[in-house]
Tab-separated table of C-alpha atoms in Angstrom:
chain	number	residue	atom	x	y	z
A	1	MET	CA	22.782	15.001	-14.897
A	2	THR	CA	19.929	12.650	-15.757
A	3	VAL	CA	18.847	9.592	-13.822
A	4	SER	CA	20.349	7.218	-16.369
A	5	ASP	CA	23.768	8.989	-15.957
A	6	ASP	CA	23.447	8.766	-12.104
A	7	ARG	CA	25.407	5.546	-11.557
A	8	HIS	CA	26.988	6.418	-8.288
A	9	TYR	CA	23.573	6.865	-6.785
A	10	LEU	CA	21.987	3.886	-5.147
A	11	GLU	CA	18.384	3.460	-6.270
A	12	PRO	CA	16.207	3.776	-3.195
A	13	TYR	CA	14.146	0.619	-3.757
A	14	ARG	CA	17.283	-1.570	-3.368
A	15	LEU	CA	17.170	-0.389	0.353
A	16	LEU	CA	13.466	0.013	0.955
A	17	PHE	CA	11.925	-3.145	-0.758
A	18	PRO	CA	13.826	-5.644	1.175
A	19	ILE	CA	12.789	-3.659	4.477
A	20	ALA	CA	9.159	-3.819	3.130
A	21	LEU	CA	9.199	-7.622	2.518
A	22	LEU	CA	10.914	-8.199	5.879
A	23	GLY	CA	8.314	-6.006	7.514
A	24	SER	CA	5.466	-7.837	5.719
A	25	ALA	CA	6.672	-11.307	6.896
A	26	VAL	CA	7.149	-10.141	10.514
A	27	THR	CA	3.908	-8.024	10.923
A	28	VAL	CA	1.652	-10.593	9.217
A	29	GLY	CA	3.563	-13.602	10.933
A	30	ILE	CA	2.520	-12.433	14.353
A	31	TRP	CA	-0.732	-14.310	13.657
A	32	MET	CA	1.102	-17.491	13.426
A	33	VAL	CA	2.980	-16.773	16.663
A	34	THR	CA	-0.466	-15.965	18.350
A	35	ALA	CA	-2.150	-19.089	16.936
A	36	LEU	CA	0.832	-21.350	18.108
A	37	GLY	CA	1.028	-19.547	21.261
A	38	ARG	CA	-2.580	-20.104	22.290
A	39	LYS	CA	-2.114	-23.927	21.489
A	40	ALA	CA	1.146	-24.096	23.536
A	41	GLN	CA	-0.232	-21.796	26.240
A	42	LEU	CA	2.804	-19.535	25.626
A	43	PRO	CA	2.952	-15.851	27.025
A	44	VAL	CA	2.152	-14.151	23.723
A	45	PRO	CA	-0.466	-11.359	23.029
A	46	LEU	CA	-3.794	-13.081	22.479
A	47	TYR	CA	-5.070	-10.685	19.826
A	48	PRO	CA	-2.590	-8.036	18.837
A	49	ALA	CA	-4.901	-6.428	16.312
A	50	ALA	CA	-3.988	-2.821	16.720
A	51	LEU	CA	-0.154	-3.624	16.690
A	52	HIS	CA	-0.601	-5.814	13.653
A	53	ALA	CA	-2.567	-3.029	11.683
A	54	TYR	CA	-0.051	-0.360	12.380
A	55	GLY	CA	2.773	-2.514	11.799
A	56	VAL	CA	1.495	-3.812	8.262
A	57	PHE	CA	1.241	-0.200	7.007
A	58	ALA	CA	4.438	1.176	8.877
A	59	ALA	CA	6.632	-1.636	8.014
A	60	PHE	CA	5.347	-2.993	4.670
A	61	ILE	CA	3.006	-0.707	2.710
A	62	PHE	CA	4.602	2.664	3.374
A	63	PRO	CA	8.326	1.417	2.977
A	64	ALA	CA	7.175	-0.032	-0.394
A	65	VAL	CA	5.392	3.267	-1.281
A	66	SER	CA	8.611	5.231	-0.320
A	67	GLY	CA	10.829	2.845	-2.405
A	68	PHE	CA	8.499	3.225	-5.499
A	69	LEU	CA	8.257	7.099	-5.249
A	70	LEU	CA	11.949	7.915	-4.235
A	71	THR	CA	12.932	5.752	-7.412
A	72	ALA	CA	10.024	6.913	-9.638
A	73	VAL	CA	9.685	10.648	-9.026
A	74	PRO	CA	13.240	11.472	-10.340
A	75	ARG	CA	12.301	9.729	-13.536
A	76	PHE	CA	8.711	11.326	-13.736
A	77	THR	CA	10.418	14.653	-13.220
A	78	GLY	CA	13.638	14.258	-15.253
A	79	GLY	CA	15.956	14.812	-12.077
A	80	ILE	CA	18.520	12.814	-10.285
A	81	LEU	CA	17.971	10.103	-7.629
A	82	PRO	CA	18.143	11.169	-3.991
A	83	HIS	CA	21.475	11.347	-2.311
A	84	ASN	CA	22.523	8.013	-0.687
A	85	GLY	CA	22.410	9.635	2.625
A	86	PHE	CA	18.852	10.663	2.316
A	87	SER	CA	17.912	7.028	1.171
A	88	PHE	CA	19.459	5.429	4.063
A	89	THR	CA	18.001	7.880	6.532
A	90	VAL	CA	14.429	6.929	5.141
A	91	ALA	CA	15.376	3.247	5.274
A	92	LEU	CA	16.608	3.816	8.897
A	93	PHE	CA	13.310	5.385	9.875
A	94	TYR	CA	11.311	2.256	8.572
A	95	MET	CA	13.725	-0.264	10.182
A	96	LEU	CA	13.341	1.558	13.435
A	97	SER	CA	9.442	1.228	12.937
A	98	LEU	CA	9.915	-2.457	12.528
A	99	LEU	CA	12.154	-2.745	15.621
A	100	CYS	CA	9.373	-1.014	17.534
A	101	PHE	CA	6.867	-3.498	16.272
A	102	VAL	CA	9.036	-6.346	17.438
A	103	LEU	CA	9.334	-4.620	20.882
A	104	GLY	CA	5.550	-4.289	21.017
A	105	GLU	CA	5.547	-0.351	21.030
A	106	PRO	CA	2.786	0.880	18.646
A	107	GLY	CA	3.623	4.433	19.385
A	108	GLY	CA	7.127	3.977	17.966
A	109	VAL	CA	5.867	2.055	14.977
A	110	CYS	CA	3.731	5.024	13.953
A	111	LEU	CA	6.296	7.733	14.830
A	112	PHE	CA	9.091	6.288	12.631
A	113	ALA	CA	6.565	5.424	9.844
A	114	PHE	CA	5.614	8.952	10.022
A	115	LEU	CA	9.068	10.378	9.708
A	116	GLY	CA	9.835	7.974	6.719
A	117	LEU	CA	6.666	9.140	5.019
A	118	LEU	CA	7.303	12.710	5.774
A	119	SER	CA	10.885	12.629	4.142
A	120	THR	CA	9.255	10.929	1.103
A	121	LEU	CA	6.523	13.688	0.929
A	122	ILE	CA	9.095	16.329	1.191
A	123	PHE	CA	11.275	14.937	-1.556
A	124	ALA	CA	8.340	14.414	-3.885
A	125	VAL	CA	6.956	17.938	-3.442
A	126	GLN	CA	10.330	19.602	-4.024
A	127	ARG	CA	10.967	17.627	-7.067
A	128	PHE	CA	7.584	18.125	-8.755
A	129	ARG	CA	7.758	21.883	-8.040
A	130	ALA	CA	11.081	22.204	-9.495
A	131	SER	CA	10.269	20.030	-12.658
A	132	SER	CA	9.254	21.490	-15.978
A	133	VAL	CA	8.478	18.133	-17.405
A	134	LYS	CA	4.822	17.757	-18.456
A	135	LEU	CA	3.299	14.915	-16.364
A	136	PRO	CA	-0.174	13.290	-16.532
A	137	GLY	CA	-2.702	15.415	-14.606
A	138	PHE	CA	-3.873	12.368	-12.457
A	139	LEU	CA	-0.405	12.239	-10.921
A	140	PHE	CA	-0.943	15.692	-9.426
A	141	ALA	CA	-4.535	14.925	-8.575
A	142	PHE	CA	-3.741	11.591	-6.704
A	143	ILE	CA	-0.118	11.308	-5.362
A	144	PRO	CA	0.166	14.651	-3.452
A	145	THR	CA	-3.380	14.271	-1.917
A	146	GLY	CA	-2.624	10.759	-1.030
A	147	LEU	CA	0.766	11.502	0.634
A	148	LEU	CA	-0.803	14.379	2.559
A	149	PHE	CA	-3.586	12.207	3.660
A	150	ALA	CA	-1.042	9.631	4.877
A	151	ALA	CA	1.165	12.166	6.516
A	152	VAL	CA	-1.915	13.856	8.581
A	153	GLY	CA	-3.306	10.491	9.368
A	154	TRP	CA	-0.057	9.195	11.067
A	155	LEU	CA	0.144	12.552	12.773
A	156	LEU	CA	-3.466	12.121	14.324
A	157	ILE	CA	-2.603	8.655	15.426
A	158	LEU	CA	0.374	9.853	17.190
A	159	ILE	CA	-1.414	12.427	19.321
A	160	PRO	CA	-2.956	9.962	21.781
A	161	PHE	CA	0.571	8.140	22.147
A	162	ALA	CA	1.968	11.661	22.795
A	163	VAL	CA	-0.408	12.359	25.375
A	164	GLU	CA	0.119	8.982	27.033
A	165	MET	CA	3.888	9.712	27.128
A	166	LEU	CA	3.197	12.979	29.043
A	167	HIS	CA	1.433	11.083	31.669
A	168	VAL	CA	4.245	8.613	31.930
A	169	PHE	CA	6.664	11.470	32.629
A	170	GLY	CA	4.523	12.655	35.523
A	171	LEU	CA	2.816	15.597	33.548
A	172	PRO	CA	-0.915	16.083	33.962
A	173	ALA	CA	-3.057	13.789	31.820
A	174	LEU	CA	-5.108	15.369	29.232
A	175	GLN	CA	-8.482	14.258	28.358
A	176	LEU	CA	-9.019	13.823	24.551
A	177	GLU	CA	-12.511	14.204	23.378
A	178	PHE	CA	-11.680	14.312	19.639
A	179	PRO	CA	-11.331	10.751	18.096
A	180	PHE	CA	-7.798	11.332	16.950
A	181	ASP	CA	-6.947	7.693	16.463
A	182	ALA	CA	-10.151	6.717	14.593
A	183	VAL	CA	-9.833	9.560	12.125
A	184	GLY	CA	-6.098	8.889	11.619
A	185	ARG	CA	-6.723	5.248	11.008
A	186	THR	CA	-9.305	5.752	8.386
A	187	MET	CA	-7.112	8.335	6.437
A	188	VAL	CA	-4.170	6.148	6.566
A	189	PHE	CA	-5.721	2.647	6.034
A	190	TYR	CA	-8.194	3.402	3.363
A	191	TYR	CA	-8.047	6.975	1.780
A	192	SER	CA	-4.519	7.833	1.685
A	193	ILE	CA	-3.430	4.377	0.146
A	194	SER	CA	-6.461	4.446	-2.305
A	195	LEU	CA	-5.294	7.785	-3.663
A	196	ILE	CA	-1.569	6.604	-4.004
A	197	VAL	CA	-2.775	3.444	-5.776
A	198	LEU	CA	-4.774	5.685	-8.290
A	199	GLY	CA	-1.685	7.799	-8.945
A	200	ALA	CA	1.522	5.963	-8.727
A	201	GLY	CA	-0.088	2.428	-9.249
A	202	SER	CA	-1.942	3.603	-12.309
A	203	ARG	CA	1.113	5.258	-13.744
A	204	ILE	CA	3.339	2.102	-13.314
A	205	ALA	CA	0.451	-0.329	-14.217
A	206	VAL	CA	-0.200	1.603	-17.560
A	207	THR	CA	3.365	0.764	-18.797
A	208	ILE	CA	2.899	-2.884	-17.711
A	209	GLN	CA	-0.750	-3.451	-18.960
A	210	ALA	CA	-0.460	-1.378	-22.308
A	211	SER	CA	0.434	-4.411	-24.449
A	212	ASP	CA	-2.966	-6.060	-23.335
A	213	HIS	CA	-5.001	-3.359	-25.222
A	214	GLU	CA	-5.391	-3.584	-28.928
A	215	ASP	CA	-5.698	0.349	-29.078
A	216	LYS	CA	-2.885	0.637	-26.647
A	217	ASN	CA	-1.415	4.002	-27.855
A	218	GLU	CA	-4.901	5.681	-28.007
A	219	TRP	CA	-5.761	4.177	-24.695
A	220	ARG	CA	-2.659	5.467	-22.883
A	221	ARG	CA	-3.039	8.954	-24.510
A	222	SER	CA	-6.557	9.148	-23.422
A	223	LEU	CA	-5.889	7.967	-19.978
A	224	GLU	CA	-2.961	10.330	-19.381
A	225	SER	CA	-3.914	13.479	-21.196
A	226	GLY	CA	-7.135	14.233	-19.066
A	227	ARG	CA	-6.759	17.357	-16.950
A	228	ILE	CA	-10.020	17.688	-15.098
A	229	GLU	CA	-11.110	14.065	-14.523
A	230	GLY	CA	-8.345	12.987	-12.107
A	231	TYR	CA	-9.213	15.943	-9.953
A	232	LEU	CA	-12.870	15.092	-10.016
A	233	VAL	CA	-12.291	11.555	-8.888
A	234	ALA	CA	-9.966	12.686	-6.197
A	235	SER	CA	-12.651	15.168	-5.047
A	236	LEU	CA	-15.150	12.381	-4.679
A	237	ILE	CA	-12.752	10.331	-2.526
A	238	VAL	CA	-12.022	13.319	-0.244
A	239	LEU	CA	-15.786	13.752	0.030
A	240	GLY	CA	-16.208	10.208	1.001
A	241	PHE	CA	-13.639	10.797	3.845
A	242	LEU	CA	-15.679	13.875	4.936
A	243	LEU	CA	-18.850	11.750	5.285
A	244	GLU	CA	-16.815	9.145	7.300
A	245	PHE	CA	-15.131	11.983	9.312
A	246	LEU	CA	-18.688	13.353	10.198
A	247	GLY	CA	-19.816	9.683	11.092
A	248	ILE	CA	-16.805	9.302	13.557
A	249	LEU	CA	-17.549	12.599	15.054
A	250	GLY	CA	-21.154	11.537	15.517
A	251	GLU	CA	-19.837	8.263	17.348
A	252	GLU	CA	-21.203	6.009	14.765
A	253	SER	CA	-19.877	2.425	14.581
A	254	ARG	CA	-18.405	1.047	11.343
A	255	SER	CA	-22.000	0.087	10.392
A	256	GLY	CA	-23.223	3.646	10.641
A	257	TYR	CA	-25.042	5.302	7.653
A	258	LEU	CA	-22.422	8.077	7.170
A	259	ARG	CA	-19.322	5.968	7.457
A	260	ARG	CA	-20.814	3.513	4.955
A	261	ALA	CA	-22.051	6.097	2.670
A	262	GLY	CA	-18.496	7.576	2.634
A	263	GLY	CA	-16.965	4.236	2.046
A	264	PHE	CA	-19.374	3.618	-0.830
A	265	LEU	CA	-18.698	6.891	-2.463
A	266	SER	CA	-14.711	6.027	-2.219
A	267	PHE	CA	-15.595	2.779	-3.814
A	268	ALA	CA	-17.734	4.273	-6.690
A	269	ALA	CA	-14.828	6.767	-7.449
A	270	MET	CA	-12.219	3.910	-7.418
A	271	PHE	CA	-14.658	1.797	-9.587
A	272	TYR	CA	-15.020	4.505	-12.181
A	273	TRP	CA	-11.249	5.079	-12.474
A	274	LEU	CA	-10.207	1.462	-12.363
A	275	VAL	CA	-12.847	-0.075	-14.556
A	276	LEU	CA	-14.220	2.604	-16.697
A	277	ARG	CA	-10.973	4.497	-17.480
A	278	PHE	CA	-8.301	1.980	-16.653
A	279	ARG	CA	-10.268	-0.875	-18.210
A	280	ILE	CA	-9.098	-3.661	-15.796
A	281	TYR	CA	-11.847	-5.845	-17.399
A	282	ARG	CA	-9.821	-6.063	-20.623
A	283	MET	CA	-6.436	-7.002	-18.968
A	284	SER	CA	-4.818	-10.451	-19.703
A	285	PHE	CA	-4.270	-13.463	-17.660
A	286	ARG	CA	-1.284	-14.519	-19.904
A	287	ARG	CA	1.440	-12.888	-17.816
A	288	ALA	CA	2.131	-13.445	-14.076
A	289	VAL	CA	2.652	-9.773	-13.221
A	290	ALA	CA	-0.144	-8.595	-15.520
A	291	THR	CA	-2.502	-11.244	-13.770
A	292	GLY	CA	-1.311	-9.978	-10.281
A	293	ILE	CA	-2.172	-6.441	-11.228
A	294	ARG	CA	-5.629	-7.263	-12.542
A	295	ALA	CA	-6.444	-9.462	-9.579
A	296	ALA	CA	-5.279	-6.827	-7.173
A	297	PHE	CA	-7.362	-4.136	-8.612
A	298	TRP	CA	-10.396	-6.439	-8.475
A	299	MET	CA	-9.635	-7.267	-4.932
A	300	ILE	CA	-9.359	-3.511	-4.041
A	301	LEU	CA	-12.793	-3.036	-5.499
A	302	ALA	CA	-14.175	-6.059	-3.670
A	303	GLY	CA	-12.755	-5.148	-0.394
A	304	LEU	CA	-14.091	-1.356	-0.563
A	305	MET	CA	-17.486	-2.557	-1.739
A	306	LEU	CA	-17.937	-5.097	1.005
A	307	ARG	CA	-16.593	-2.690	3.521
A	308	SER	CA	-19.277	-0.119	2.521
A	309	VAL	CA	-22.299	-2.532	2.166
A	310	LEU	CA	-21.771	-4.766	5.083
A	311	ALA	CA	-22.153	-3.955	8.730
A	312	THR	CA	-20.406	-5.489	11.705
A	313	GLU	CA	-18.255	-7.823	9.577
A	314	ASN	CA	-16.924	-5.114	7.256
A	315	VAL	CA	-13.520	-5.036	8.851
A	316	HIS	CA	-12.988	-8.623	7.988
A	317	TRP	CA	-13.976	-8.352	4.457
A	318	ALA	CA	-11.979	-5.294	3.994
A	319	HIS	CA	-8.932	-7.557	4.216
A	320	LEU	CA	-9.703	-8.362	0.594
A	321	PHE	CA	-8.704	-4.765	0.069
A	322	PHE	CA	-5.590	-5.098	2.314
A	323	ALA	CA	-4.150	-8.468	1.694
A	324	GLY	CA	-5.769	-9.289	-1.809
A	325	GLY	CA	-5.435	-5.863	-3.133
A	326	LEU	CA	-2.628	-3.756	-1.683
A	327	ALA	CA	-0.123	-6.715	-0.967
A	328	LEU	CA	-0.796	-8.295	-4.267
A	329	LEU	CA	-0.410	-4.981	-6.102
A	330	THR	CA	2.687	-4.180	-4.070
A	331	ILE	CA	4.344	-7.467	-4.932
A	332	SER	CA	3.352	-7.402	-8.688
A	333	VAL	CA	4.609	-3.935	-9.285
A	334	MET	CA	7.837	-4.580	-7.194
A	335	THR	CA	8.568	-7.346	-9.516
A	336	ARG	CA	8.582	-5.008	-12.505
A	337	VAL	CA	10.539	-2.320	-10.763
A	338	VAL	CA	13.157	-4.884	-9.786
A	339	LEU	CA	13.756	-6.438	-13.298
A	340	SER	CA	13.361	-3.293	-15.211
A	341	HIS	CA	15.519	-0.990	-13.231
A	342	GLY	CA	18.110	-3.736	-12.538
A	343	LYS	CA	18.395	-4.451	-16.348
A	344	TRP	CA	17.334	-7.942	-15.991
A	345	ASP	CA	15.403	-10.044	-18.549
A	346	LEU	CA	11.579	-9.432	-18.095
A	347	GLU	CA	10.711	-12.953	-18.933
A	348	PRO	CA	10.349	-14.077	-15.306
A	349	GLU	CA	7.585	-11.686	-14.739
A	350	ASN	CA	5.544	-13.718	-17.307
A	351	ARG	CA	6.425	-17.264	-16.686
A	352	SER	CA	8.445	-17.668	-13.350
A	353	PRO	CA	6.571	-20.288	-11.374
A	354	PHE	CA	7.927	-18.924	-8.199
A	355	LEU	CA	5.902	-15.738	-9.015
A	356	TRP	CA	2.617	-17.559	-10.120
A	357	VAL	CA	2.731	-19.504	-6.920
A	358	ALA	CA	3.421	-16.569	-4.827
A	359	LEU	CA	0.390	-14.611	-6.317
A	360	ILE	CA	-1.862	-17.630	-5.979
A	361	LEU	CA	-0.780	-17.867	-2.344
A	362	ILE	CA	-1.576	-14.165	-1.466
A	363	LEU	CA	-5.007	-14.598	-2.979
A	364	LEU	CA	-5.538	-17.731	-0.917
A	365	SER	CA	-4.357	-15.831	2.149
A	366	ALA	CA	-6.645	-12.828	1.560
A	367	ALA	CA	-9.565	-15.284	1.186
A	368	THR	CA	-8.649	-17.156	4.516
A	369	ARG	CA	-8.281	-13.945	6.453
A	370	ALA	CA	-11.481	-12.331	5.116
A	371	SER	CA	-13.683	-15.298	5.970
A	372	ALA	CA	-12.020	-16.281	9.119
A	373	HIS	CA	-14.829	-14.706	11.195
A	374	LEU	CA	-17.393	-17.320	9.547
A	375	LEU	CA	-15.674	-20.005	11.771
A	376	PRO	CA	-15.680	-18.375	15.197
A	377	ASP	CA	-14.582	-21.507	17.101
A	378	SER	CA	-11.346	-21.565	15.007
A	379	TYR	CA	-11.080	-17.871	14.266
A	380	ILE	CA	-7.413	-17.294	15.591
A	381	ASN	CA	-6.239	-20.573	13.793
A	382	HIS	CA	-7.471	-19.258	10.474
A	383	LEU	CA	-5.656	-16.009	11.078
A	384	GLY	CA	-2.499	-18.194	11.648
A	385	TYR	CA	-3.378	-20.151	8.428
A	386	ALA	CA	-3.665	-16.877	6.371
A	387	ALA	CA	-0.340	-15.589	7.816
A	388	PHE	CA	1.286	-18.852	6.954
A	389	LEU	CA	0.188	-18.700	3.361
A	390	PHE	CA	1.195	-15.075	3.041
A	391	VAL	CA	4.702	-15.562	4.456
A	392	LEU	CA	5.327	-18.499	2.382
A	393	ALA	CA	4.439	-16.338	-0.719
A	394	ILE	CA	7.025	-13.673	0.490
A	395	LEU	CA	9.694	-16.211	1.065
A	396	LEU	CA	9.139	-17.662	-2.527
A	397	TRP	CA	9.245	-14.244	-4.131
A	398	LEU	CA	12.493	-13.584	-2.100
A	399	LEU	CA	13.870	-16.977	-3.228
A	400	ARG	CA	13.615	-15.969	-6.745
A	401	PHE	CA	14.022	-11.985	-6.902
A	402	LEU	CA	16.007	-11.100	-3.759
A	403	VAL	CA	19.431	-11.109	-5.790
A	404	ALA	CA	17.911	-9.115	-8.643
A	405	THR	CA	16.640	-6.487	-5.985
A	406	LEU	CA	19.975	-6.053	-4.414
A	407	LYS	CA	22.120	-5.782	-7.403
A	408	GLN	CA	22.048	-4.631	-11.043
A	409	LYS	CA	22.726	-7.155	-13.894
A	410	SER	CA	26.334	-6.520	-14.977
């Protein structure tokens, strides 16, 4: 039974995309609560940066990744969709992660995100191993490596929380000398997601962007037929992580030479693939989704470059990578998946004013967040402004595309 015949299976994105969008509004919207709370002197966390960072990836980015992969991998490999029970289980993990965020429990946020991602990883590995379909080499180079980095990263992040729980239950406290959390965050926040973008993101974006290239057939064949190139790019990204890993072990700050060298190597590998091979400089601004993808890739590169070049401010400018890149790419590709898989007319992805405004608001949100530190006296307020713009963009997208997400056109 092929995917197209599999009408009794619910496509996973219908469950996971709404969770991801709800998660994005809640985990980013916390900065609005923080800013308003400071003004009104309410008992809210003054700077919940760690909770916010874990939450965005656990309840927004990775539910979207799981939704993409659980829907796309069966089509990549010529198999059937995952059983409904499996899809609901993965969705439940991410919902529990979001609940833990609301309760202010970062350990639970990370634990359930890890379980949701681990389930997705096992599913993808099983399907790729069982498939005889010939797939582009870069899928094998990027996607498994990215998912593995993410799973190991979440596991490392969880270790300090597990040790803390042992202490709560009265067991002897352990002294952790290895920087589990710093290594894990670096793997999850930067390297895993970069590899997944190069794999799944490129695969989906190739389909969307092909019409923008005059030599589209030759371009697609050249991009998808390479056997070694993807592995070389993935190896450079892994090498970049190893340099950062050595810097973390050497107790370097974010501005340390090894950490910045690793970040720059990762940027160089991403630049090579996205600019020289994917040709994002030739993409069109005529269509909303195409514009979103093009802008997202440039924001990804800008964020990675500034993160590696700058010193103490690099974590702020890296939000061009997070908010302007990952979030914008997620919303853009999500739009195509919803319309295409739901058998809806694709015209809204080209001309919908809701989508155009949402994309612009996300870019403004990213710029506001990345530059907030330049105004230290109103820093928290600017985080609130950025969160407002982002949540407004999500609400506009939901207003136009939620119905299309939840059901297929009859």
